[in-house]
């Protein structure tokens, strides 16, 4: 039952982020719309936007599928840290709550991994004597 819980958390959080936040931003990229986006890290608004699109859409799709789960969670968790602690640092709690909820789910999945119900087991197996590589890829 715990494995199903991990699967449910992974798919629901991934889908909510990918299609609720990432897809609308990715559509702006596809449409060639001009980028107006905050620059909380001093990288430039346009680069910040593309990095957020990569995390929120593409990494979330990997999360849903159970491919490179822990690797995909790193940019997702980082994006939520920036959103909660930098971009919304002076905002009231309701503005910070959603990024913190996503961050909590991402950190939980970072600890548990993708669980048993993942596509990676079907198409790819990464085995190494290095514990860091095993942790990140399995």
mmCIF file with all atom_site columns, C-alpha atoms in Angstrom:
data_model
loop_
_atom_site.group_PDB
_atom_site.id
_atom_site.type_symbol
_atom_site.label_atom_id
_atom_site.label_alt_id
_atom_site.label_comp_id
_atom_site.label_asym_id
_atom_site.label_entity_id
_atom_site.label_seq_id
_atom_site.pdbx_PDB_ins_code
_atom_site.Cartn_x
_atom_site.Cartn_y
_atom_site.Cartn_z
_atom_site.occupancy
_atom_site.B_iso_or_equiv
_atom_site.pdbx_formal_charge
_atom_site.auth_seq_id
_atom_site.auth_comp_id
_atom_site.auth_asym_id
_atom_site.auth_atom_id
_atom_site.pdbx_PDB_model_num
ATOM 1   C CA . UNK A 1 1   ? 0.000  0.000  0.000   1.00 0.00 ? 1   UNK A CA 1
ATOM 2   C CA . UNK A 1 2   ? 2.923  2.353  0.713   1.00 0.00 ? 2   UNK A CA 1
ATOM 3   C CA . UNK A 1 3   ? 4.185  1.894  -2.857  1.00 0.00 ? 3   UNK A CA 1
ATOM 4   C CA . UNK A 1 4   ? 0.789  2.917  -4.194  1.00 0.00 ? 4   UNK A CA 1
ATOM 5   C CA . UNK A 1 5   ? 0.896  5.995  -1.949  1.00 0.00 ? 5   UNK A CA 1
ATOM 6   C CA . UNK A 1 6   ? 4.264  7.001  -3.389  1.00 0.00 ? 6   UNK A CA 1
ATOM 7   C CA . UNK A 1 7   ? 2.908  6.459  -6.905  1.00 0.00 ? 7   UNK A CA 1
ATOM 8   C CA . UNK A 1 8   ? -0.183 8.546  -6.147  1.00 0.00 ? 8   UNK A CA 1
ATOM 9   C CA . UNK A 1 9   ? 1.877  11.393 -4.664  1.00 0.00 ? 9   UNK A CA 1
ATOM 10  C CA . UNK A 1 10  ? 4.341  11.339 -7.564  1.00 0.00 ? 10  UNK A CA 1
ATOM 11  C CA . UNK A 1 11  ? 1.693  11.365 -10.287 1.00 0.00 ? 11  UNK A CA 1
ATOM 12  C CA . UNK A 1 12  ? -0.674 13.856 -8.651  1.00 0.00 ? 12  UNK A CA 1
ATOM 13  C CA . UNK A 1 13  ? 1.999  16.397 -7.708  1.00 0.00 ? 13  UNK A CA 1
ATOM 14  C CA . UNK A 1 14  ? 3.711  15.963 -11.074 1.00 0.00 ? 14  UNK A CA 1
ATOM 15  C CA . UNK A 1 15  ? 0.484  16.426 -13.018 1.00 0.00 ? 15  UNK A CA 1
ATOM 16  C CA . UNK A 1 16  ? -0.617 19.436 -10.978 1.00 0.00 ? 16  UNK A CA 1
ATOM 17  C CA . UNK A 1 17  ? 2.721  21.150 -11.541 1.00 0.00 ? 17  UNK A CA 1
ATOM 18  C CA . UNK A 1 18  ? 3.152  20.141 -15.190 1.00 0.00 ? 18  UNK A CA 1
ATOM 19  C CA . UNK A 1 19  ? -0.310 21.034 -16.383 1.00 0.00 ? 19  UNK A CA 1
ATOM 20  C CA . UNK A 1 20  ? -1.283 23.718 -13.884 1.00 0.00 ? 20  UNK A CA 1
ATOM 21  C CA . UNK A 1 21  ? 1.948  25.713 -13.966 1.00 0.00 ? 21  UNK A CA 1
ATOM 22  C CA . UNK A 1 22  ? 4.449  24.356 -16.505 1.00 0.00 ? 22  UNK A CA 1
ATOM 23  C CA . UNK A 1 23  ? 2.197  23.859 -19.528 1.00 0.00 ? 23  UNK A CA 1
ATOM 24  C CA . UNK A 1 24  ? 0.828  27.436 -19.574 1.00 0.00 ? 24  UNK A CA 1
ATOM 25  C CA . UNK A 1 25  ? 4.401  28.749 -19.454 1.00 0.00 ? 25  UNK A CA 1
ATOM 26  C CA . UNK A 1 26  ? 5.548  26.290 -22.130 1.00 0.00 ? 26  UNK A CA 1
ATOM 27  C CA . UNK A 1 27  ? 2.690  27.472 -24.378 1.00 0.00 ? 27  UNK A CA 1
ATOM 28  C CA . UNK A 1 28  ? 4.148  30.985 -24.158 1.00 0.00 ? 28  UNK A CA 1
ATOM 29  C CA . UNK A 1 29  ? 7.469  29.589 -25.368 1.00 0.00 ? 29  UNK A CA 1
ATOM 30  C CA . UNK A 1 30  ? 5.765  27.795 -28.273 1.00 0.00 ? 30  UNK A CA 1
ATOM 31  C CA . UNK A 1 31  ? 3.823  30.932 -29.196 1.00 0.00 ? 31  UNK A CA 1
ATOM 32  C CA . UNK A 1 32  ? 6.974  33.039 -29.143 1.00 0.00 ? 32  UNK A CA 1
ATOM 33  C CA . UNK A 1 33  ? 5.399  35.477 -26.709 1.00 0.00 ? 33  UNK A CA 1
ATOM 34  C CA . UNK A 1 34  ? 7.731  38.077 -25.221 1.00 0.00 ? 34  UNK A CA 1
ATOM 35  C CA . UNK A 1 35  ? 9.052  36.986 -21.844 1.00 0.00 ? 35  UNK A CA 1
ATOM 36  C CA . UNK A 1 36  ? 8.171  39.070 -18.804 1.00 0.00 ? 36  UNK A CA 1
ATOM 37  C CA . UNK A 1 37  ? 9.351  37.132 -15.790 1.00 0.00 ? 37  UNK A CA 1
ATOM 38  C CA . UNK A 1 38  ? 10.932 37.977 -12.436 1.00 0.00 ? 38  UNK A CA 1
ATOM 39  C CA . UNK A 1 39  ? 14.687 37.692 -12.056 1.00 0.00 ? 39  UNK A CA 1
ATOM 40  C CA . UNK A 1 40  ? 15.148 36.582 -8.443  1.00 0.00 ? 40  UNK A CA 1
ATOM 41  C CA . UNK A 1 41  ? 18.660 35.153 -8.910  1.00 0.00 ? 41  UNK A CA 1
ATOM 42  C CA . UNK A 1 42  ? 20.163 37.789 -11.200 1.00 0.00 ? 42  UNK A CA 1
ATOM 43  C CA . UNK A 1 43  ? 20.261 35.492 -14.242 1.00 0.00 ? 43  UNK A CA 1
ATOM 44  C CA . UNK A 1 44  ? 17.966 37.641 -16.329 1.00 0.00 ? 44  UNK A CA 1
ATOM 45  C CA . UNK A 1 45  ? 14.209 37.305 -16.627 1.00 0.00 ? 45  UNK A CA 1
ATOM 46  C CA . UNK A 1 46  ? 14.297 35.363 -19.876 1.00 0.00 ? 46  UNK A CA 1
ATOM 47  C CA . UNK A 1 47  ? 16.786 32.729 -18.683 1.00 0.00 ? 47  UNK A CA 1
ATOM 48  C CA . UNK A 1 48  ? 14.924 32.443 -15.374 1.00 0.00 ? 48  UNK A CA 1
ATOM 49  C CA . UNK A 1 49  ? 11.716 31.832 -17.302 1.00 0.00 ? 49  UNK A CA 1
ATOM 50  C CA . UNK A 1 50  ? 13.225 29.074 -19.460 1.00 0.00 ? 50  UNK A CA 1
ATOM 51  C CA . UNK A 1 51  ? 14.745 27.366 -16.412 1.00 0.00 ? 51  UNK A CA 1
ATOM 52  C CA . UNK A 1 52  ? 11.382 27.453 -14.644 1.00 0.00 ? 52  UNK A CA 1
ATOM 53  C CA . UNK A 1 53  ? 9.652  26.040 -17.737 1.00 0.00 ? 53  UNK A CA 1
ATOM 54  C CA . UNK A 1 54  ? 12.222 23.246 -17.846 1.00 0.00 ? 54  UNK A CA 1
ATOM 55  C CA . UNK A 1 55  ? 11.631 22.406 -14.208 1.00 0.00 ? 55  UNK A CA 1
ATOM 56  C CA . UNK A 1 56  ? 7.866  22.887 -14.006 1.00 0.00 ? 56  UNK A CA 1
ATOM 57  C CA . UNK A 1 57  ? 6.975  21.171 -17.263 1.00 0.00 ? 57  UNK A CA 1
ATOM 58  C CA . UNK A 1 58  ? 9.714  18.786 -18.392 1.00 0.00 ? 58  UNK A CA 1
ATOM 59  C CA . UNK A 1 59  ? 10.926 17.638 -14.972 1.00 0.00 ? 59  UNK A CA 1
ATOM 60  C CA . UNK A 1 60  ? 7.313  17.172 -13.882 1.00 0.00 ? 60  UNK A CA 1
ATOM 61  C CA . UNK A 1 61  ? 6.666  14.933 -16.892 1.00 0.00 ? 61  UNK A CA 1
ATOM 62  C CA . UNK A 1 62  ? 9.692  12.838 -15.899 1.00 0.00 ? 62  UNK A CA 1
ATOM 63  C CA . UNK A 1 63  ? 8.308  12.721 -12.363 1.00 0.00 ? 63  UNK A CA 1
ATOM 64  C CA . UNK A 1 64  ? 4.908  11.490 -13.573 1.00 0.00 ? 64  UNK A CA 1
ATOM 65  C CA . UNK A 1 65  ? 6.540  8.771  -15.677 1.00 0.00 ? 65  UNK A CA 1
ATOM 66  C CA . UNK A 1 66  ? 8.965  7.721  -12.978 1.00 0.00 ? 66  UNK A CA 1
ATOM 67  C CA . UNK A 1 67  ? 12.023 8.413  -15.123 1.00 0.00 ? 67  UNK A CA 1
ATOM 68  C CA . UNK A 1 68  ? 15.114 9.859  -13.428 1.00 0.00 ? 68  UNK A CA 1
ATOM 69  C CA . UNK A 1 69  ? 12.834 10.785 -10.550 1.00 0.00 ? 69  UNK A CA 1
ATOM 70  C CA . UNK A 1 70  ? 15.363 12.011 -8.024  1.00 0.00 ? 70  UNK A CA 1
ATOM 71  C CA . UNK A 1 71  ? 17.311 13.938 -10.668 1.00 0.00 ? 71  UNK A CA 1
ATOM 72  C CA . UNK A 1 72  ? 14.129 15.634 -11.861 1.00 0.00 ? 72  UNK A CA 1
ATOM 73  C CA . UNK A 1 73  ? 13.183 16.514 -8.286  1.00 0.00 ? 73  UNK A CA 1
ATOM 74  C CA . UNK A 1 74  ? 16.321 18.606 -7.758  1.00 0.00 ? 74  UNK A CA 1
ATOM 75  C CA . UNK A 1 75  ? 15.350 21.460 -10.141 1.00 0.00 ? 75  UNK A CA 1
ATOM 76  C CA . UNK A 1 76  ? 11.727 21.213 -8.991  1.00 0.00 ? 76  UNK A CA 1
ATOM 77  C CA . UNK A 1 77  ? 12.686 21.568 -5.327  1.00 0.00 ? 77  UNK A CA 1
ATOM 78  C CA . UNK A 1 78  ? 15.132 24.367 -6.151  1.00 0.00 ? 78  UNK A CA 1
ATOM 79  C CA . UNK A 1 79  ? 12.443 26.239 -8.095  1.00 0.00 ? 79  UNK A CA 1
ATOM 80  C CA . UNK A 1 80  ? 10.038 25.972 -5.155  1.00 0.00 ? 80  UNK A CA 1
ATOM 81  C CA . UNK A 1 81  ? 12.742 27.187 -2.749  1.00 0.00 ? 81  UNK A CA 1
ATOM 82  C CA . UNK A 1 82  ? 13.314 30.244 -4.940  1.00 0.00 ? 82  UNK A CA 1
ATOM 83  C CA . UNK A 1 83  ? 9.567  30.847 -5.214  1.00 0.00 ? 83  UNK A CA 1
ATOM 84  C CA . UNK A 1 84  ? 8.926  30.509 -1.477  1.00 0.00 ? 84  UNK A CA 1
ATOM 85  C CA . UNK A 1 85  ? 12.028 32.028 0.086   1.00 0.00 ? 85  UNK A CA 1
ATOM 86  C CA . UNK A 1 86  ? 13.151 34.637 -2.455  1.00 0.00 ? 86  UNK A CA 1
ATOM 87  C CA . UNK A 1 87  ? 10.350 35.617 -4.832  1.00 0.00 ? 87  UNK A CA 1
ATOM 88  C CA . UNK A 1 88  ? 7.586  35.607 -2.196  1.00 0.00 ? 88  UNK A CA 1
ATOM 89  C CA . UNK A 1 89  ? 9.758  36.312 0.856   1.00 0.00 ? 89  UNK A CA 1
ATOM 90  C CA . UNK A 1 90  ? 7.878  39.453 1.904   1.00 0.00 ? 90  UNK A CA 1
ATOM 91  C CA . UNK A 1 91  ? 4.447  38.234 0.856   1.00 0.00 ? 91  UNK A CA 1
ATOM 92  C CA . UNK A 1 92  ? 1.723  37.048 3.219   1.00 0.00 ? 92  UNK A CA 1
ATOM 93  C CA . UNK A 1 93  ? 1.673  33.335 4.035   1.00 0.00 ? 93  UNK A CA 1
ATOM 94  C CA . UNK A 1 94  ? -1.082 32.382 1.539   1.00 0.00 ? 94  UNK A CA 1
ATOM 95  C CA . UNK A 1 95  ? 1.302  33.358 -1.311  1.00 0.00 ? 95  UNK A CA 1
ATOM 96  C CA . UNK A 1 96  ? 4.098  31.219 0.159   1.00 0.00 ? 96  UNK A CA 1
ATOM 97  C CA . UNK A 1 97  ? 1.930  28.251 1.090   1.00 0.00 ? 97  UNK A CA 1
ATOM 98  C CA . UNK A 1 98  ? 1.639  26.623 -2.357  1.00 0.00 ? 98  UNK A CA 1
ATOM 99  C CA . UNK A 1 99  ? 5.382  26.587 -3.136  1.00 0.00 ? 99  UNK A CA 1
ATOM 100 C CA . UNK A 1 100 ? 5.994  25.189 0.360   1.00 0.00 ? 100 UNK A CA 1
ATOM 101 C CA . UNK A 1 101 ? 3.427  22.427 -0.205  1.00 0.00 ? 101 UNK A CA 1
ATOM 102 C CA . UNK A 1 102 ? 5.097  21.462 -3.475  1.00 0.00 ? 102 UNK A CA 1
ATOM 103 C CA . UNK A 1 103 ? 8.506  21.634 -1.789  1.00 0.00 ? 103 UNK A CA 1
ATOM 104 C CA . UNK A 1 104 ? 7.332  19.293 0.975   1.00 0.00 ? 104 UNK A CA 1
ATOM 105 C CA . UNK A 1 105 ? 6.050  16.783 -1.572  1.00 0.00 ? 105 UNK A CA 1
ATOM 106 C CA . UNK A 1 106 ? 9.253  17.020 -3.625  1.00 0.00 ? 106 UNK A CA 1
ATOM 107 C CA . UNK A 1 107 ? 11.477 16.504 -0.580  1.00 0.00 ? 107 UNK A CA 1
ATOM 108 C CA . UNK A 1 108 ? 9.360  13.534 0.477   1.00 0.00 ? 108 UNK A CA 1
ATOM 109 C CA . UNK A 1 109 ? 9.752  11.964 -2.967  1.00 0.00 ? 109 UNK A CA 1
ATOM 110 C CA . UNK A 1 110 ? 13.457 12.768 -2.945  1.00 0.00 ? 110 UNK A CA 1
ATOM 111 C CA . UNK A 1 111 ? 13.709 10.639 0.208   1.00 0.00 ? 111 UNK A CA 1
ATOM 112 C CA . UNK A 1 112 ? 11.465 7.791  -0.975  1.00 0.00 ? 112 UNK A CA 1
ATOM 113 C CA . UNK A 1 113 ? 12.373 7.688  -4.647  1.00 0.00 ? 113 UNK A CA 1
ATOM 114 C CA . UNK A 1 114 ? 9.860  6.882  -7.370  1.00 0.00 ? 114 UNK A CA 1
ATOM 115 C CA . UNK A 1 115 ? 8.607  3.694  -5.777  1.00 0.00 ? 115 UNK A CA 1
ATOM 116 C CA . UNK A 1 116 ? 7.884  0.418  -7.528  1.00 0.00 ? 116 UNK A CA 1
ATOM 117 C CA . UNK A 1 117 ? 5.450  1.740  -10.120 1.00 0.00 ? 117 UNK A CA 1
ATOM 118 C CA . UNK A 1 118 ? 7.854  3.548  -12.425 1.00 0.00 ? 118 UNK A CA 1
ATOM 119 C CA . UNK A 1 119 ? 8.632  3.437  -16.108 1.00 0.00 ? 119 UNK A CA 1
ATOM 120 C CA . UNK A 1 120 ? 12.382 3.509  -15.555 1.00 0.00 ? 120 UNK A CA 1
ATOM 121 C CA . UNK A 1 121 ? 12.402 -0.140 -14.473 1.00 0.00 ? 121 UNK A CA 1
ATOM 122 C CA . UNK A 1 122 ? 10.798 -1.112 -17.784 1.00 0.00 ? 122 UNK A CA 1
ATOM 123 C CA . UNK A 1 123 ? 13.121 0.726  -20.151 1.00 0.00 ? 123 UNK A CA 1
ATOM 124 C CA . UNK A 1 124 ? 16.360 1.462  -18.332 1.00 0.00 ? 124 UNK A CA 1
ATOM 125 C CA . UNK A 1 125 ? 18.396 0.138  -15.480 1.00 0.00 ? 125 UNK A CA 1
ATOM 126 C CA . UNK A 1 126 ? 21.285 2.078  -14.021 1.00 0.00 ? 126 UNK A CA 1
ATOM 127 C CA . UNK A 1 127 ? 23.454 0.093  -11.638 1.00 0.00 ? 127 UNK A CA 1
ATOM 128 C CA . UNK A 1 128 ? 26.677 1.382  -10.204 1.00 0.00 ? 128 UNK A CA 1
ATOM 129 C CA . UNK A 1 129 ? 29.072 0.776  -7.355  1.00 0.00 ? 129 UNK A CA 1
ATOM 130 C CA . UNK A 1 130 ? 28.799 4.491  -6.571  1.00 0.00 ? 130 UNK A CA 1
ATOM 131 C CA . UNK A 1 131 ? 26.134 5.138  -3.920  1.00 0.00 ? 131 UNK A CA 1
ATOM 132 C CA . UNK A 1 132 ? 25.475 8.697  -5.118  1.00 0.00 ? 132 UNK A CA 1
ATOM 133 C CA . UNK A 1 133 ? 24.788 7.537  -8.683  1.00 0.00 ? 133 UNK A CA 1
ATOM 134 C CA . UNK A 1 134 ? 22.574 4.710  -7.407  1.00 0.00 ? 134 UNK A CA 1
ATOM 135 C CA . UNK A 1 135 ? 20.655 7.182  -5.231  1.00 0.00 ? 135 UNK A CA 1
ATOM 136 C CA . UNK A 1 136 ? 20.108 9.696  -8.031  1.00 0.00 ? 136 UNK A CA 1
ATOM 137 C CA . UNK A 1 137 ? 19.261 7.230  -10.796 1.00 0.00 ? 137 UNK A CA 1
ATOM 138 C CA . UNK A 1 138 ? 17.274 4.572  -8.911  1.00 0.00 ? 138 UNK A CA 1
#
